[in-house]
């Protein structure tokens, strides 16, 4: 049984969609146990009338909530009775294996580092987001945690990302590439130029060189390494542009009677195709390299994404990802640490 | 009359499409004079049968060509007889006002700095690409020249970009934003944190704060400032993702008889809509801050993009952009230089 502390109060759709996601996850995976951490009365209201295995969902009361706009460090320090802090302490105290929240990214990052704590050998845990590509999904790491990074960190992220993609997503010998402005080895900013030869020498990873951002949507690499400033820009542009283009196409489709009829004819096929581009199918973004697992879902996550994030935690824990990370990091040559 | 030295041999479609672009530009703008620099016999072949005002197109023979893969510094130094180097020297020697090429980006950047030379007060000339957004177009600066940037450079780019957007694109009091991972002032990597307060204090620009990459497609800012590593990633991802999504939609449309009929009904409206997302409508990416003007078009540019780039050069020169840049940069407070 994998026990997950779920922040029932975090995110735009909390607690209703969060609770619904827990119910769906428990139904879908018999090894999934969920602690719903948050305001007991509100959670009970949401559970009311739902069918679920009550031996695998338990409410843990938390009276406070961390809001999205709050300065993270302060919030983590002061709001000890918040759902986020209480749920994270459950991971720290080994009462839970993993933590999931749709709440404040800042608070999740700070809490992950200061409450849950880093795994032995990990300098800076990165946020690793799965992004939909032409033929599947790629792991963008770091997508949000460390905006000023050093070369040694990027190497660790490549190793951790490889373990994640191999064991959680199921891709054999996953390809690692570093985000760059060109393919030649002499290209890059100073960080990339320093990191490139280190990745080349790093054991345990299948390093294929640089990737230009243009090729990210084309499934050219399974793990895409960059600092979190670049990664966050890529992630957000990825979401924003898709939305803009699909909005334009939708606008075209409803622009006249003729196009409306046309739209009806392609609607179903289009939906199926676009579903393959929906990252929420794969759950949230894990903060890798912690003593436990912390997963951040989108702030506007619905039940499906919450469910998938919980199942992602089950796989992560059952595959002993953290032991594999400790083992692999210890094999990186000295100069890289 | 604005005289432009056009590298007739650069790019995937040279010289045919380049020459065709020159013919179209001269027809469209009576102030446009083009030197077609390259292999005379080949250019003559392309001009053969075309209708144009022969008093405004002149061939300048150049026997050599710089290939895309060549190391730029070496190529610029050694290939004095190449179309690119010869055309750039025409700008340096004031025989031409501007230079346009679809050739090697690296050679254009190096040549721009070393042959054409920087404008007084400019630390590092940036590449400024126009990207299509929901309601129009935004200038992404630096999109390719300086991958390791300092705060003072970004401030200069904001000023130069504002002048460009106001005078060449025609946007009054254009909004400047800095690419960031969040909207709060304390967000950012060290470069952004240092640059932000300097942009706030900078006169002559309409600084509106940070922009998250997600909002770039939504026309939230007219000038988007970032280092060229981030900018190049944004630019390339922007192009790559649009291509991937449109490819998927095209795939849907031809997937069955039903969808094919549907596609026929929306095709025309869709094309009109997608045309507004075609950056080539606005010409190429200028390297701003030089003694003259250097414009880089896409490697695969067709006649239309070449034509638009040439007309862009006419506007740039007639609006005295460089005088305006020198004047505006001299007004930035001392500590910013």
XYZ file of C-alpha atoms in Angstrom, chain A:
337
model
C 0.000 0.000 0.000
C 1.344 3.447 -0.963
C 0.183 6.235 1.325
C -0.240 9.703 -0.128
C -0.911 12.907 1.806
C -3.156 14.960 -0.467
C -3.540 18.693 0.154
C -7.311 18.843 -0.158
C -7.434 22.639 0.105
C -4.876 23.664 -2.543
C -5.796 24.899 -6.007
C -8.626 26.702 -7.773
C -10.992 23.739 -7.612
C -10.372 22.669 -4.020
C -11.709 20.846 -2.224
C -14.399 19.389 -4.534
C -12.241 18.319 -7.504
C -9.351 17.267 -5.260
C -11.576 14.980 -3.222
C -13.150 13.589 -6.392
C -9.649 12.854 -7.719
C -8.836 10.909 -4.553
C -12.010 8.842 -4.884
C -11.172 8.061 -8.524
C -7.553 7.150 -7.722
C -8.523 4.742 -4.953
C -11.013 3.103 -7.309
C -8.440 2.835 -10.092
C -5.466 1.532 -8.106
C -5.826 -0.958 -5.278
C -2.439 -0.012 -3.821
C -3.422 3.630 -3.395
C -4.193 4.991 0.071
C -5.045 8.695 0.403
C -4.978 10.991 3.400
C -7.233 13.941 2.608
C -5.606 16.767 4.544
C -7.735 19.863 5.095
C -10.884 21.213 6.691
C -12.709 18.122 7.886
C -16.237 19.449 7.510
C -15.664 20.650 3.963
C -13.989 17.402 2.933
C -16.822 15.381 4.459
C -19.303 17.433 2.472
C -17.454 16.568 -0.720
C -17.224 12.886 0.162
C -20.907 12.789 0.895
C -22.702 10.559 -1.555
C -19.475 9.322 -3.208
C -18.782 5.597 -3.439
C -15.314 4.606 -2.246
C -13.358 2.070 -0.224
C -13.374 3.784 3.170
C -10.421 1.709 4.361
C -8.216 3.593 1.881
C -9.350 7.202 2.310
C -8.821 8.954 5.629
C -9.393 12.581 6.578
C -6.690 14.454 8.482
C -8.038 17.750 9.786
C -6.090 20.971 9.091
C -7.762 24.252 9.933
C -5.620 26.621 7.911
C -4.971 27.146 4.199
C -1.986 28.706 2.393
C -3.263 31.041 -0.317
C -1.581 31.321 -3.728
C -0.427 34.902 -3.277
C 1.311 34.460 0.081
C 5.096 34.818 0.341
C 6.093 31.139 0.497
C 8.840 31.157 3.133
C 6.715 33.093 5.593
C 3.638 30.966 4.897
C 5.511 27.702 5.480
C 7.000 28.997 8.730
C 3.848 30.477 10.208
C 0.972 28.351 9.005
C 1.793 25.117 10.817
C -1.878 24.171 10.832
C -2.284 24.574 7.079
C -3.192 21.573 4.938
C 0.012 21.986 2.933
C 2.389 22.068 5.899
C 0.582 19.301 7.787
C 0.579 17.032 4.736
C 4.271 17.660 4.120
C 5.131 16.782 7.717
C 3.351 13.469 7.219
C 5.905 12.685 4.492
C 8.787 13.874 6.624
C 7.575 11.686 9.515
C 7.156 8.691 7.198
C 3.419 8.529 7.853
C 3.005 9.068 4.117
C 5.185 8.154 1.128
C 4.219 11.073 -1.049
C 2.555 14.469 -1.120
C 0.311 15.965 -3.810
C -0.990 19.530 -4.042
C -2.533 21.921 -6.546
C -1.663 24.803 -4.227
C 0.968 27.553 -4.283
C 4.043 26.500 -6.310
C 6.285 28.642 -4.148
C 5.065 27.066 -0.919
C 5.394 23.564 -2.376
C 8.995 24.256 -3.446
C 9.987 25.773 -0.120
C 8.141 23.135 1.892
C 9.633 20.340 -0.171
C 13.154 21.524 0.562
C 12.733 22.619 4.180
C 10.162 20.159 5.543
C 10.477 16.997 3.465
C 14.202 17.541 2.893
C 16.708 16.503 0.260
C 17.838 13.010 -0.572
C 21.475 12.138 0.140
C 23.699 13.396 -2.697
C 21.148 15.738 -4.250
C 22.284 19.383 -4.431
C 19.045 20.971 -5.561
C 15.836 19.055 -6.204
C 14.370 20.089 -9.570
C 10.768 20.325 -10.649
C 10.195 17.905 -13.524
C 7.221 18.515 -15.761
C 5.960 16.087 -18.359
C 5.148 17.849 -21.593
C 3.125 16.340 -24.433
C 5.011 15.913 -27.693
C 4.255 14.585 -31.147
C 4.685 10.929 -30.245
C 4.275 10.918 -26.492
C 5.714 12.828 -23.615
C 9.057 14.350 -22.566
C 10.360 15.298 -19.129
C 11.415 18.926 -18.832
C 13.807 19.276 -15.926
C 14.171 21.761 -14.205
C 10.828 23.304 -15.058
C 10.394 25.512 -12.042
C 12.651 25.141 -9.000
C 16.160 26.513 -9.570
C 16.302 29.594 -11.782
C 20.021 30.125 -11.188
C 21.651 26.764 -11.754
C 25.167 25.339 -11.862
C 26.482 22.724 -14.263
C 26.749 20.032 -11.570
C 23.039 20.439 -10.832
C 22.063 19.937 -14.450
C 24.066 16.715 -14.530
C 22.247 15.428 -11.446
C 18.910 16.361 -12.993
C 19.787 14.431 -16.135
C 20.482 11.349 -14.017
C 17.343 11.726 -11.891
C 15.197 12.476 -14.916
C 16.476 9.360 -16.666
C 15.529 7.189 -13.713
C 12.096 8.783 -13.613
C 11.391 8.320 -17.305
C 12.661 4.745 -17.313
C 10.763 3.596 -14.230
C 7.676 5.761 -13.901
C 6.880 6.484 -17.540
C 8.369 3.233 -18.822
C 10.779 4.400 -21.505
C 13.799 2.158 -21.966
C 17.191 3.845 -22.182
C 15.644 7.313 -22.391
C 17.455 9.971 -24.436
C 18.810 13.005 -22.578
C 19.359 16.324 -24.362
C 20.349 19.767 -23.131
C 18.409 22.812 -24.310
C 20.644 24.874 -26.562
C 20.608 27.553 -29.241
C 22.224 25.304 -31.835
C 23.440 21.762 -32.298
C 27.187 22.307 -32.591
C 29.169 21.533 -29.440
C 30.640 25.050 -29.266
C 27.175 26.634 -29.092
C 25.513 27.769 -25.904
C 25.650 30.214 -23.038
C 28.315 29.732 -20.375
C 26.167 27.334 -18.327
C 25.481 25.062 -21.284
C 29.094 25.133 -22.463
C 30.220 23.996 -19.033
C 27.511 21.360 -18.659
C 27.778 19.772 -22.105
C 31.115 17.935 -21.641
C 30.044 16.801 -18.172
C 26.889 15.242 -19.565
C 28.968 13.583 -22.256
C 31.108 11.878 -19.632
C 28.326 11.059 -17.228
C 27.643 7.332 -16.804
C 24.076 5.947 -16.489
C 22.561 8.333 -18.975
C 21.948 8.184 -22.703
C 23.129 11.686 -23.630
C 22.359 12.608 -27.229
C 23.614 16.216 -27.250
C 21.837 19.509 -27.661
C 18.209 20.080 -28.518
C 16.930 23.300 -30.031
C 13.621 24.450 -28.581
C 12.090 24.084 -32.052
C 12.516 20.307 -31.811
C 11.079 19.883 -28.315
C 7.543 19.274 -29.671
C 8.912 16.648 -32.052
C 9.805 14.017 -29.427
C 13.548 14.197 -30.174
C 14.492 13.577 -26.539
C 12.888 11.984 -23.497
C 14.616 14.096 -20.865
C 15.195 17.765 -21.654
C 17.647 19.440 -19.273
C 17.909 23.193 -18.606
C 17.930 25.688 -15.760
C 14.519 26.472 -14.294
C 14.369 29.937 -15.803
C 14.608 28.520 -19.309
C 12.510 25.496 -18.340
C 9.719 27.569 -16.894
C 9.629 29.745 -20.004
C 9.436 26.659 -22.191
C 6.715 25.077 -20.082
C 4.556 28.177 -19.924
C 5.015 29.113 -23.562
C 4.161 25.557 -24.481
C 0.827 25.830 -22.684
C 0.110 29.398 -23.699
C 0.797 28.942 -27.381
C -1.258 25.781 -27.710
C -4.149 27.613 -26.079
C -3.769 30.600 -28.386
C -3.647 28.512 -31.565
C -6.551 26.295 -30.549
C -8.512 29.427 -29.633
C -7.901 30.831 -33.111
C -9.004 27.571 -34.719
C -12.120 27.464 -32.569
C -12.841 31.029 -33.660
C -12.608 29.950 -37.288
C -14.930 27.026 -36.714
C -17.775 29.113 -35.342
C -17.303 31.988 -37.779
C -20.026 31.005 -40.270
C -22.678 28.389 -40.913
C -20.391 26.733 -43.440
C -17.482 26.423 -41.031
C -19.826 25.260 -38.266
C -20.913 22.350 -40.418
C -17.305 21.645 -41.280
C -16.402 21.712 -37.592
C -19.105 19.165 -36.774
C -17.550 16.745 -39.239
C -14.033 16.908 -37.831
C -14.847 17.553 -34.172
C -14.641 13.991 -32.911
C -11.348 13.136 -34.625
C -9.889 16.450 -33.528
C -10.797 15.815 -29.907
C -9.120 12.416 -29.929
C -5.994 13.919 -31.434
C -5.883 16.840 -29.016
C -6.320 14.512 -26.062
C -2.864 13.145 -26.834
C -1.566 16.659 -26.216
C -3.123 16.930 -22.774
C -0.367 16.765 -20.151
C -2.845 16.205 -17.339
C -3.181 12.628 -18.562
C 0.216 12.025 -17.002
C -0.375 13.653 -13.633
C 1.519 16.542 -12.097
C 5.110 17.733 -11.942
C 7.203 15.902 -9.357
C 9.842 17.656 -7.294
C 12.507 14.947 -7.562
C 15.350 14.287 -5.160
C 13.492 14.573 -1.861
C 13.159 12.156 1.040
C 9.811 11.072 -0.274
C 7.940 12.477 -3.217
C 6.301 15.856 -3.707
C 4.046 16.365 -6.727
C 2.675 19.710 -7.887
C -0.384 19.618 -10.105
C -1.721 22.582 -12.041
C -3.486 25.204 -9.940
C -6.612 24.618 -12.013
C -6.331 20.807 -11.901
C -9.548 18.867 -12.125
C -10.256 15.441 -10.649
C -8.606 13.599 -13.539
C -5.223 15.285 -13.065
C -5.393 14.748 -9.307
C -6.208 11.073 -9.856
C -3.335 10.670 -12.304
C -0.937 12.418 -9.925
C -1.882 10.040 -7.118
C -1.341 7.010 -9.337
C 1.995 8.506 -10.443
C 2.986 8.553 -6.739
C 2.103 4.893 -6.377
C 4.323 3.942 -9.317
C 7.157 6.183 -8.109
C 7.130 4.637 -4.649
C 6.741 1.038 -5.772
C 9.627 1.402 -8.219
C 11.953 2.573 -5.423
C 12.964 5.596 -7.439
C 14.724 7.260 -4.522
C 17.016 4.287 -3.862
C 17.850 4.205 -7.546
C 18.642 7.934 -7.487
C 21.006 7.626 -4.507
C 22.768 4.717 -6.204
C 23.091 6.485 -9.576
C 24.269 9.811 -8.142
C 27.025 8.049 -6.224
C 28.401 6.864 -9.555
C 28.874 10.328 -11.069
C 32.620 11.105 -11.264
C 33.970 13.180 -8.333
C 34.507 16.435 -10.250
C 30.816 16.533 -10.958
C 29.793 16.805 -7.320
